[in-house]
Coordinates of N, CA, C and O in Angstrom, one line a residue:
M251 N 17.0 -7.7 39.3 CA 16.9 -7.3 37.9 C 18.3 -7.1 37.4 O 19.1 -6.3 38.0
L252 N 18.7 -7.7 36.4 CA 20.0 -7.6 35.8 C 20.0 -6.8 34.6 O 19.1 -7.0 33.7
S253 N 20.8 -5.8 34.5 CA 20.9 -5.0 33.3 C 22.1 -5.5 32.4 O 23.2 -5.7 32.9
R254 N 21.8 -5.7 31.2 CA 22.9 -6.2 30.3 C 23.6 -5.1 29.5 O 24.6 -5.3 29.0
L255 N 23.0 -3.9 29.5 CA 23.6 -2.8 28.8 C 24.5 -2.1 29.7 O 24.3 -1.9 30.9
E256 N 25.6 -1.5 29.1 CA 26.5 -0.7 29.8 C 26.0 0.8 29.7 O 25.4 1.1 28.7
P257 N 26.2 1.6 30.7 CA 25.8 3.0 30.6 C 26.6 3.7 29.5 O 27.8 3.4 29.4
S258 N 26.0 4.5 28.7 CA 26.7 5.3 27.7 C 25.8 6.5 27.4 O 24.6 6.6 27.7
L259 N 26.3 7.4 26.6 CA 25.7 8.6 26.2 C 24.3 8.3 25.6 O 24.1 7.4 24.7
G260 N 23.3 9.0 26.1 CA 21.9 8.9 25.5 C 21.1 7.7 26.1 O 19.9 7.6 25.8
K261 N 21.7 6.9 26.9 CA 20.9 5.8 27.5 C 20.2 6.3 28.7 O 20.5 7.4 29.3
L262 N 19.2 5.5 29.2 CA 18.5 5.9 30.4 C 18.9 5.0 31.5 O 19.2 3.8 31.3
L263 N 18.9 5.6 32.7 CA 19.1 4.8 33.9 C 17.7 4.8 34.6 O 17.1 5.9 34.9
I264 N 17.2 3.7 34.9 CA 15.9 3.5 35.5 C 16.1 3.0 36.9 O 16.7 1.9 37.1
S265 N 15.6 3.7 37.9 CA 15.8 3.2 39.3 C 15.0 2.0 39.6 O 13.9 1.8 39.0
E266 N 15.5 1.1 40.4 CA 14.8 -0.1 40.8 C 13.6 0.4 41.6 O 13.5 1.5 42.2
P267 N 12.5 -0.4 41.6 CA 11.2 0.0 42.1 C 11.2 0.4 43.6 O 10.4 1.3 44.0
F268 N 12.1 -0.1 44.4 CA 12.0 0.2 45.9 C 13.2 1.0 46.4 O 13.4 1.1 47.6
L269 N 13.8 1.7 45.4 CA 14.9 2.6 45.8 C 14.3 3.7 46.7 O 13.4 4.4 46.3
M270 N 14.8 3.8 47.9 CA 14.2 4.8 48.9 C 15.0 6.1 48.9 O 14.5 7.0 49.6
D271 N 16.1 6.2 48.2 CA 16.8 7.5 48.2 C 15.9 8.5 47.6 O 15.5 8.4 46.5
P272 N 15.5 9.6 48.4 CA 14.6 10.6 47.9 C 15.0 11.3 46.6 O 14.2 11.8 45.9
N273 N 16.4 11.4 46.4 CA 16.9 12.0 45.2 C 16.6 11.2 44.0 O 16.5 11.8 42.9
F274 N 16.4 9.9 44.1 CA 16.3 9.0 42.9 C 15.1 8.1 42.9 O 15.0 7.2 42.1
K275 N 14.2 8.2 43.9 CA 13.1 7.3 44.0 C 12.2 7.4 42.7 O 11.9 8.5 42.2
R276 N 12.0 6.2 42.1 CA 11.2 6.1 40.8 C 11.7 7.1 39.8 O 10.9 7.7 39.1
S277 N 13.0 7.2 39.6 CA 13.5 8.2 38.7 C 14.0 7.5 37.4 O 14.4 6.3 37.3
V278 N 14.0 8.3 36.4 CA 14.5 8.0 35.0 C 15.5 9.1 34.7 O 15.2 10.3 34.7
V279 N 16.8 8.7 34.5 CA 17.9 9.6 34.3 C 18.4 9.4 32.9 O 18.7 8.3 32.4
L280 N 18.4 10.5 32.1 CA 19.0 10.5 30.8 C 20.5 10.8 30.9 O 20.9 11.9 31.5
I281 N 21.3 9.9 30.4 CA 22.8 10.1 30.5 C 23.2 11.1 29.4 O 23.0 10.9 28.2
A282 N 23.8 12.3 29.8 CA 24.2 13.3 28.9 C 25.7 13.3 28.7 O 26.2 13.8 27.7
E283 N 26.4 12.6 29.6 CA 27.9 12.5 29.4 C 28.3 11.3 30.1 O 27.9 11.0 31.3
H284 N 29.2 10.5 29.5 CA 29.7 9.2 30.1 C 31.1 9.0 29.7 O 31.4 8.8 28.5
Q285 N 32.1 9.1 30.6 CA 33.5 8.9 30.3 C 34.1 8.1 31.4 O 33.4 7.9 32.5
E286 N 35.3 7.7 31.3 CA 36.0 7.0 32.4 C 36.0 7.7 33.7 O 35.9 7.1 34.7
E287 N 36.1 9.1 33.6 CA 36.1 9.9 34.8 C 34.8 10.0 35.6 O 34.7 10.3 36.7
G288 N 33.7 9.7 34.9 CA 32.4 9.7 35.5 C 31.2 9.9 34.5 O 31.4 9.9 33.3
T289 N 30.1 10.1 35.1 CA 28.8 10.2 34.3 C 28.0 11.4 34.8 O 27.9 11.6 36.0
V290 N 27.4 12.0 33.9 CA 26.4 13.1 34.2 C 25.1 12.8 33.5 O 25.1 12.3 32.4
G291 N 24.0 13.1 34.2 CA 22.7 12.8 33.7 C 21.7 13.8 34.3 O 22.0 14.5 35.3
F292 N 20.5 13.7 33.8 CA 19.4 14.5 34.3 C 18.1 13.7 34.6 O 17.7 12.9 33.7
I293 N 17.6 13.9 35.8 CA 16.4 13.1 36.1 C 15.2 13.8 35.3 O 14.9 14.9 35.5
L294 N 14.5 12.9 34.5 CA 13.5 13.4 33.6 C 12.1 13.6 34.3 O 11.3 14.3 33.8
N295 N 11.9 13.0 35.5 CA 10.6 12.9 36.0 C 10.4 13.4 37.4 O 9.5 13.0 38.1
H296 N 11.3 14.3 37.9 CA 11.2 14.9 39.2 C 11.0 16.4 39.0 O 12.0 17.2 39.0
P297 N 9.8 16.9 38.9 CA 9.5 18.3 38.7 C 9.8 19.1 40.0 O 9.7 18.6 41.1
S298 N 10.2 20.3 39.9 CA 10.4 21.2 41.0 C 9.1 22.1 41.1 O 8.2 21.9 40.2
A299 N 9.0 22.9 42.0 CA 7.8 23.8 42.1 C 8.1 25.1 41.3 O 7.2 26.0 41.3
L300 N 9.2 25.2 40.7 CA 9.6 26.4 40.0 C 9.2 26.4 38.5 O 9.2 25.3 37.9
M301 N 9.1 27.6 37.9 CA 8.9 27.8 36.5 C 10.2 28.5 36.1 O 10.8 29.2 36.9
L302 N 10.5 28.5 34.8 CA 11.7 29.1 34.3 C 11.7 30.6 34.6 O 12.7 31.2 35.0
K303 N 10.5 31.2 34.5 CA 10.5 32.7 34.8 C 10.8 33.0 36.2 O 11.2 34.1 36.5
D304 N 10.6 32.0 37.1 CA 11.0 32.3 38.5 C 12.5 32.4 38.7 O 13.0 33.0 39.6
L305 N 13.3 31.7 37.8 CA 14.7 31.7 37.9 C 15.4 32.7 37.1 O 16.5 33.2 37.4
I306 N 14.7 33.1 36.0 CA 15.3 34.1 35.1 C 14.3 35.1 34.8 O 13.5 35.0 33.8
P307 N 14.2 36.2 35.6 CA 13.1 37.2 35.5 C 13.0 37.8 34.1 O 11.9 38.1 33.7
E308 N 14.1 38.0 33.4 CA 14.0 38.6 32.0 C 13.2 37.8 31.0 O 13.0 38.2 29.9
L309 N 12.9 36.5 31.4 CA 12.1 35.7 30.5 C 10.6 35.9 30.7 O 9.8 35.1 30.2
G310 N 10.2 36.9 31.5 CA 8.8 37.3 31.6 C 7.8 36.2 31.8 O 7.5 35.8 32.9
E311 N 7.2 35.8 30.7 CA 6.1 34.8 30.8 C 6.5 33.4 30.4 O 5.7 32.6 30.0
A312 N 7.8 33.1 30.7 CA 8.3 31.7 30.4 C 7.7 30.7 31.3 O 8.3 30.4 32.3
D313 N 6.5 30.2 31.0 CA 5.9 29.1 31.8 C 6.4 27.8 31.5 O 5.6 26.9 31.1
F314 N 7.7 27.6 31.6 CA 8.3 26.3 31.3 C 8.6 25.6 32.7 O 9.3 26.3 33.5
P315 N 8.2 24.4 32.9 CA 8.5 23.8 34.2 C 10.0 23.5 34.3 O 10.7 23.4 33.3
V316 N 10.5 23.6 35.5 CA 11.9 23.3 35.8 C 11.9 22.0 36.6 O 11.2 21.9 37.6
Y317 N 12.7 21.1 36.2 CA 12.9 19.8 36.8 C 14.1 19.8 37.7 O 15.1 20.5 37.5
I318 N 14.1 18.9 38.7 CA 15.3 18.7 39.5 C 16.2 17.6 38.8 O 15.8 16.4 38.8
G319 N 17.2 18.1 38.2 CA 18.1 17.2 37.4 C 18.9 16.3 38.3 O 19.3 15.2 37.8
G320 N 19.1 16.6 39.5 CA 19.8 15.8 40.4 C 20.3 16.6 41.6 O 20.2 17.8 41.6
P321 N 21.0 15.9 42.5 CA 21.4 16.6 43.7 C 22.8 17.3 43.6 O 23.2 17.9 44.6
V322 N 23.4 17.3 42.5 CA 24.7 18.0 42.3 C 24.5 19.3 41.6 O 23.7 19.4 40.6
G323 N 25.3 20.3 42.0 CA 25.2 21.6 41.3 C 23.8 22.2 41.2 O 23.4 22.7 40.2
T324 N 23.1 22.2 42.4 CA 21.8 22.7 42.4 C 21.7 24.3 42.2 O 20.6 24.8 42.1
D325 N 22.8 24.9 42.0 CA 22.8 26.3 41.7 C 23.0 26.5 40.2 O 23.3 27.7 39.8
T326 N 22.9 25.5 39.4 CA 23.1 25.6 38.0 C 21.8 25.2 37.2 O 21.0 24.5 37.7
I327 N 21.7 25.8 36.0 CA 20.5 25.5 35.2 C 21.0 24.8 33.9 O 22.0 25.3 33.3
H328 N 20.4 23.7 33.5 CA 20.7 23.0 32.3 C 19.5 22.8 31.5 O 18.4 22.9 32.0
F329 N 19.7 22.5 30.2 CA 18.5 22.2 29.4 C 18.8 21.2 28.3 O 20.0 21.1 27.9
I330 N 17.8 20.4 28.0 CA 17.9 19.5 26.8 C 16.8 19.9 25.9 O 15.8 20.5 26.3
H331 N 16.9 19.7 24.6 CA 15.9 20.1 23.7 C 15.9 19.2 22.5 O 16.8 18.4 22.2
R332 N 14.8 19.3 21.7 CA 14.7 18.6 20.4 C 14.3 19.6 19.3 O 13.5 19.3 18.4
C333 N 14.9 20.8 19.4 CA 14.6 21.8 18.4 C 15.9 22.4 17.9 O 16.0 23.7 17.9
Y334 N 16.8 21.6 17.5 CA 18.0 22.0 16.9 C 17.8 23.0 15.8 O 18.6 23.9 15.5
D335 N 16.8 22.7 15.0 CA 16.5 23.6 13.8 C 16.2 25.0 14.2 O 16.4 25.9 13.4
K336 N 15.8 25.2 15.5 CA 15.5 26.6 15.9 C 16.7 27.2 16.7 O 17.1 28.3 16.5
I337 N 17.3 26.4 17.6 CA 18.4 26.9 18.4 C 19.7 26.8 17.7 O 20.6 27.6 17.9
R338 N 19.9 25.9 16.8 CA 21.1 25.7 16.0 C 22.3 25.5 16.8 O 23.4 26.0 16.5
D339 N 22.1 24.8 17.9 CA 23.3 24.6 18.8 C 22.9 23.5 19.8 O 21.7 23.2 20.0
G340 N 23.9 22.9 20.4 CA 23.7 21.8 21.4 C 24.4 20.6 21.0 O 24.8 20.4 19.8
E341 N 24.7 19.7 21.9 CA 25.4 18.5 21.7 C 24.4 17.3 21.6 O 23.6 17.1 22.6
E342 N 24.3 16.6 20.5 CA 23.4 15.5 20.4 C 23.8 14.4 21.3 O 24.9 13.9 21.3
I343 N 22.9 14.0 22.2 CA 23.2 13.0 23.2 C 22.3 11.7 23.0 O 22.6 10.7 23.5
A344 N 21.3 11.9 22.2 CA 20.5 10.7 21.7 C 19.8 11.2 20.4 O 19.9 12.4 20.1
K345 N 19.3 10.3 19.7 CA 18.7 10.6 18.4 C 17.6 11.7 18.5 O 16.6 11.5 19.2
G346 N 18.0 12.9 18.0 CA 17.0 14.0 18.1 C 17.0 14.7 19.4 O 16.1 15.6 19.6
V347 N 17.8 14.4 20.4 CA 17.8 15.0 21.7 C 19.2 15.7 21.9 O 20.2 15.0 21.8
Y348 N 19.2 17.0 22.3 CA 20.4 17.8 22.4 C 20.5 18.3 23.8 O 19.5 18.7 24.4
W349 N 21.8 18.5 24.3 CA 22.0 19.0 25.6 C 22.7 20.4 25.4 O 23.7 20.5 24.7
G350 N 22.1 21.4 26.0 CA 22.6 22.7 25.9 C 22.5 23.5 24.6 O 21.8 23.0 23.7
G351 N 23.2 24.5 24.5 CA 23.2 25.4 23.3 C 23.4 26.8 23.7 O 23.7 27.2 24.9
N352 N 23.2 27.7 22.8 CA 23.4 29.1 23.0 C 22.2 29.7 23.8 O 21.1 29.8 23.3
F353 N 22.5 30.0 25.0 CA 21.4 30.4 25.9 C 20.9 31.8 25.6 O 19.7 32.0 25.7
E354 N 21.7 32.6 25.0 CA 21.2 34.0 24.6 C 20.2 33.8 23.5 O 19.2 34.5 23.5
A355 N 20.5 33.0 22.5 CA 19.6 32.7 21.4 C 18.3 32.1 21.9 O 17.2 32.4 21.4
L356 N 18.5 31.2 22.9 CA 17.3 30.5 23.4 C 16.4 31.5 24.1 O 15.2 31.4 24.0
K357 N 17.0 32.5 24.9 CA 16.1 33.5 25.5 C 15.3 34.3 24.5 O 14.1 34.6 24.8
I358 N 15.9 34.6 23.4 CA 15.2 35.4 22.3 C 14.0 34.5 21.8 O 12.9 35.0 21.7
L359 N 14.3 33.2 21.5 CA 13.3 32.3 21.0 C 12.1 32.2 22.0 O 11.0 32.2 21.7
I360 N 12.5 32.1 23.3 CA 11.4 31.9 24.4 C 10.6 33.2 24.4 O 9.4 33.1 24.5
N361 N 11.2 34.4 24.5 CA 10.5 35.6 24.5 C 9.6 35.9 23.3 O 8.6 36.6 23.4
N362 N 10.0 35.3 22.2 CA 9.2 35.4 20.9 C 8.2 34.3 20.8 O 7.5 34.1 19.8
N363 N 8.0 33.5 21.9 CA 7.1 32.3 21.8 C 7.4 31.4 20.7 O 6.5 30.8 20.1
S364 N 8.7 31.2 20.3 CA 9.0 30.3 19.2 C 9.4 28.9 19.7 O 9.6 28.1 18.8
I365 N 9.4 28.7 21.0 CA 9.6 27.3 21.5 C 8.5 27.0 22.5 O 8.1 27.8 23.3
S366 N 8.1 25.7 22.4 CA 7.0 25.3 23.3 C 7.6 24.3 24.3 O 8.7 23.7 24.1
P367 N 6.9 24.1 25.5 CA 7.4 23.3 26.5 C 7.7 21.8 26.1 O 8.4 21.1 26.7
D368 N 7.0 21.3 25.1 CA 7.2 19.9 24.7 C 8.5 19.8 23.8 O 8.8 18.7 23.4
E369 N 9.2 20.9 23.6 CA 10.4 20.8 22.8 C 11.7 21.0 23.6 O 12.8 20.8 23.1
I370 N 11.5 21.3 24.9 CA 12.6 21.6 25.7 C 12.3 21.3 27.2 O 11.2 21.3 27.6
K371 N 13.4 20.9 27.9 CA 13.2 20.6 29.4 C 14.4 21.3 30.1 O 15.5 21.2 29.7
F372 N 14.0 22.0 31.2 CA 15.0 22.7 32.0 C 15.2 22.0 33.3 O 14.3 21.4 33.9
F373 N 16.4 22.1 33.8 CA 16.8 21.4 35.1 C 17.6 22.3 36.0 O 18.4 23.1 35.5
I374 N 17.4 22.2 37.3 CA 18.3 22.7 38.3 C 19.1 21.6 38.8 O 18.5 20.5 39.2
G375 N 20.4 21.7 38.7 CA 21.3 20.6 39.1 C 21.3 19.5 38.1 O 20.7 19.5 37.1
Y376 N 22.1 18.5 38.5 CA 22.3 17.3 37.7 C 22.7 16.1 38.6 O 22.9 16.3 39.8
S377 N 22.6 15.0 38.0 CA 23.0 13.7 38.6 C 24.5 13.4 38.2 O 24.8 13.5 37.0
G378 N 25.3 13.1 39.1 CA 26.7 12.8 38.8 C 27.2 11.6 39.5 O 26.9 11.4 40.7
W379 N 28.1 10.8 38.9 CA 28.7 9.6 39.5 C 30.2 9.7 39.1 O 30.6 10.0 38.0
A380 N 31.0 9.3 40.1 CA 32.4 9.2 39.9 C 32.7 7.9 39.1 O 31.8 7.1 38.8
E381 N 34.0 7.8 38.7 CA 34.3 6.8 37.6 C 33.8 5.4 37.9 O 33.3 4.7 37.1
Q382 N 33.9 4.9 39.1 CA 33.5 3.5 39.4 C 32.1 3.4 40.1 O 31.4 2.4 40.1
Q383 N 31.6 4.6 40.6 CA 30.4 4.6 41.4 C 29.2 4.1 40.6 O 28.4 3.3 41.2
L384 N 28.9 4.6 39.4 CA 27.7 4.1 38.7 C 27.8 2.6 38.4 O 26.8 1.9 38.5
K385 N 29.0 2.1 38.0 CA 29.2 0.7 37.7 C 28.8 -0.1 38.9 O 28.1 -1.1 38.9
D386 N 29.3 0.3 40.1 CA 29.0 -0.4 41.4 C 27.5 -0.4 41.6 O 26.9 -1.4 42.0
E387 N 26.8 0.8 41.4 CA 25.4 0.8 41.7 C 24.6 0.0 40.7 O 23.6 -0.6 41.1
I388 N 25.1 -0.2 39.5 CA 24.4 -1.1 38.5 C 24.6 -2.5 38.9 O 23.6 -3.3 38.9
E389 N 25.8 -2.9 39.4 CA 26.0 -4.2 39.9 C 25.2 -4.6 41.1 O 24.8 -5.7 41.3
E390 N 24.9 -3.5 41.9 CA 24.0 -3.7 43.1 C 22.5 -3.7 42.7 O 21.7 -3.7 43.6
N391 N 22.2 -3.6 41.4 CA 20.8 -3.6 40.9 C 20.1 -2.4 41.4 O 18.8 -2.4 41.5
T392 N 20.8 -1.3 41.5 CA 20.1 0.0 41.8 C 19.5 0.6 40.6 O 18.5 1.2 40.6
W393 N 20.2 0.3 39.4 CA 19.8 0.9 38.1 C 19.6 -0.2 37.1 O 20.4 -1.1 37.0
I394 N 18.7 0.0 36.2 CA 18.6 -0.7 34.9 C 19.0 0.3 33.8 O 18.5 1.4 33.8
V395 N 19.8 -0.2 32.9 CA 20.2 0.7 31.8 C 19.4 0.3 30.6 O 19.2 -0.9 30.3
S396 N 18.8 1.3 29.9 CA 18.0 1.0 28.8 C 18.2 2.0 27.6 O 18.6 3.1 27.8
D397 N 18.0 1.5 26.4 CA 18.1 2.3 25.2 C 16.7 2.2 24.5 O 16.6 2.6 23.4
K398 N 15.7 1.6 25.2 CA 14.4 1.3 24.6 C 13.5 2.4 25.0 O 12.7 2.3 25.9
Y399 N 13.5 3.5 24.3 CA 12.6 4.6 24.6 C 12.5 5.5 23.3 O 13.3 5.5 22.4
H400 N 11.5 6.4 23.3 CA 11.3 7.3 22.3 C 11.5 8.7 22.8 O 11.3 8.9 24.0
A401 N 11.9 9.7 22.0 CA 12.2 11.0 22.5 C 11.0 11.6 23.2 O 11.2 12.5 24.1
D402 N 9.8 11.2 22.9 CA 8.6 11.8 23.5 C 8.6 11.5 25.0 O 8.1 12.3 25.8
V403 N 9.2 10.4 25.4 CA 9.3 10.1 26.9 C 10.2 11.1 27.6 O 9.9 11.6 28.7
V404 N 11.3 11.5 26.9 CA 12.2 12.4 27.5 C 11.6 13.8 27.7 O 11.8 14.4 28.7
F405 N 10.7 14.2 26.9 CA 10.0 15.5 27.0 C 8.6 15.4 27.5 O 7.9 16.4 27.5
S406 N 8.2 14.3 28.0 CA 6.9 14.1 28.6 C 6.7 15.0 29.8 O 7.6 15.1 30.6
D407 N 5.5 15.5 30.0 CA 5.2 16.3 31.2 C 4.4 15.4 32.2 O 3.9 15.9 33.2
N408 N 4.2 14.2 31.9 CA 3.5 13.2 32.7 C 4.5 12.5 33.6 O 4.8 11.3 33.3
E409 N 5.0 13.2 34.6 CA 6.1 12.6 35.4 C 5.8 11.3 36.1 O 6.6 10.4 36.2
E410 N 4.5 11.1 36.5 CA 4.1 9.9 37.1 C 4.2 8.7 36.2 O 4.5 7.6 36.7
E411 N 4.0 8.9 34.9 CA 4.0 7.8 34.0 C 5.3 7.5 33.3 O 5.5 6.4 32.8
V412 N 6.3 8.4 33.4 CA 7.6 8.2 32.7 C 8.3 7.0 33.2 O 8.7 6.1 32.4
W413 N 8.4 6.8 34.5 CA 9.1 5.6 35.1 C 8.4 4.3 34.6 O 9.0 3.4 34.2
R414 N 7.1 4.3 34.8 CA 6.3 3.2 34.4 C 6.4 2.8 32.9 O 6.6 1.7 32.6
E415 N 6.4 3.8 32.1 CA 6.5 3.6 30.6 C 7.8 3.0 30.2 O 7.9 2.1 29.4
V416 N 8.9 3.5 30.8 CA 10.2 3.0 30.4 C 10.4 1.6 30.9 O 11.1 0.8 30.3
I417 N 9.8 1.3 32.1 CA 9.9 -0.1 32.6 C 9.1 -1.0 31.7 O 9.6 -2.1 31.3
I418 N 7.9 -0.7 31.2 CA 7.1 -1.5 30.3 C 7.9 -1.7 29.0 O 7.9 -2.8 28.4
N419 N 8.6 -0.6 28.5 CA 9.3 -0.7 27.3 C 10.5 -1.7 27.3 O 11.0 -2.1 26.3
L420 N 10.9 -2.1 28.5 CA 11.9 -3.1 28.7 C 11.5 -4.5 28.2 O 12.3 -5.4 28.0
G421 N 10.2 -4.7 28.1 CA 9.6 -6.0 27.7 C 8.9 -6.7 28.8 O 8.8 -6.3 29.9
P422 N 8.3 -7.9 28.4 CA 7.4 -8.6 29.3 C 8.2 -9.1 30.6 O 7.5 -9.2 31.6
K423 N 9.4 -9.3 30.5 CA 10.2 -9.7 31.7 C 10.1 -8.7 32.8 O 10.2 -9.0 34.0
Y424 N 10.0 -7.4 32.5 CA 10.0 -6.3 33.5 C 8.6 -5.7 33.7 O 8.4 -4.9 34.6
A425 N 7.7 -5.9 32.8 CA 6.4 -5.2 32.8 C 5.7 -5.3 34.1 O 5.1 -4.3 34.6
H426 N 5.8 -6.4 34.8 CA 5.1 -6.6 36.1 C 5.6 -5.6 37.1 O 4.9 -5.2 38.1
V427 N 6.9 -5.2 37.0 CA 7.6 -4.3 37.9 C 6.9 -3.0 37.9 O 6.8 -2.3 39.0
S428 N 6.3 -2.6 36.8 CA 5.7 -1.3 36.7 C 4.5 -1.2 37.6 O 4.0 -0.1 37.9
K429 N 3.9 -2.3 38.1 CA 2.8 -2.3 39.0 C 3.1 -2.3 40.4 O 2.2 -2.3 41.3
F430 N 4.4 -2.5 40.8 CA 4.8 -2.5 42.2 C 4.4 -1.2 42.9 O 4.6 -0.1 42.3
P431 N 3.9 -1.3 44.1 CA 3.6 -0.1 44.8 C 4.9 0.6 45.2 O 6.0 0.0 45.3
Q432 N 4.9 1.9 45.4 CA 6.1 2.7 45.8 C 6.6 2.3 47.2 O 7.8 2.3 47.4
N433 N 5.7 1.9 48.0 CA 6.1 1.4 49.4 C 5.9 -0.1 49.4 O 4.8 -0.6 49.4
P434 N 7.0 -0.9 49.6 CA 7.0 -2.3 49.5 C 6.1 -2.9 50.7 O 5.6 -4.0 50.6
N435 N 5.9 -2.1 51.8 CA 5.1 -2.6 52.9 C 3.6 -2.6 52.5 O 2.8 -3.2 53.3
L436 N 3.3 -2.1 51.4 CA 1.9 -2.1 51.0 C 1.5 -3.4 50.2 O 0.4 -3.6 49.8
N437 N 2.5 -4.2 50.0 CA 2.2 -5.5 49.3 C 1.4 -6.5 50.2 O 1.5 -6.5 51.3

């Protein structure tokens, strides 16, 4: 599978169907930062067993799922959101999708039940690549770069379908890939 797009801010990295690396198997990564020095992104479809209230006790009843953003910095919490009108902060990384913001203001909004889980996604850790590393992995067909998605995919809680949906959105040339089994030995 050849990707014609270059990675950049707001694009998705879609893992090839038989990637066996447990950190990235059937993953969809949203690129939050891309510069010559490297790339940062968050895996959108790998949930952890944790809820936000498990990590931040003062958030009491915050039943927001926490995703595994990647294998780097697993002692850090990050968030993306589509509620700039409420948080009034964050860096726009895709149309209507923001990374970060004022966490103290966010905690107040969460405790007031002013934000719902379909507006925000939390991550422990992130995915990171050194300056040439991601380019090499794309050339090795580990990743497909895509800009064909809707923000609803980013905030979807149907982790099983996210990878399949973004593959299908690539068009008929790739749609058959969405039906590949996770284990190639099952063919």
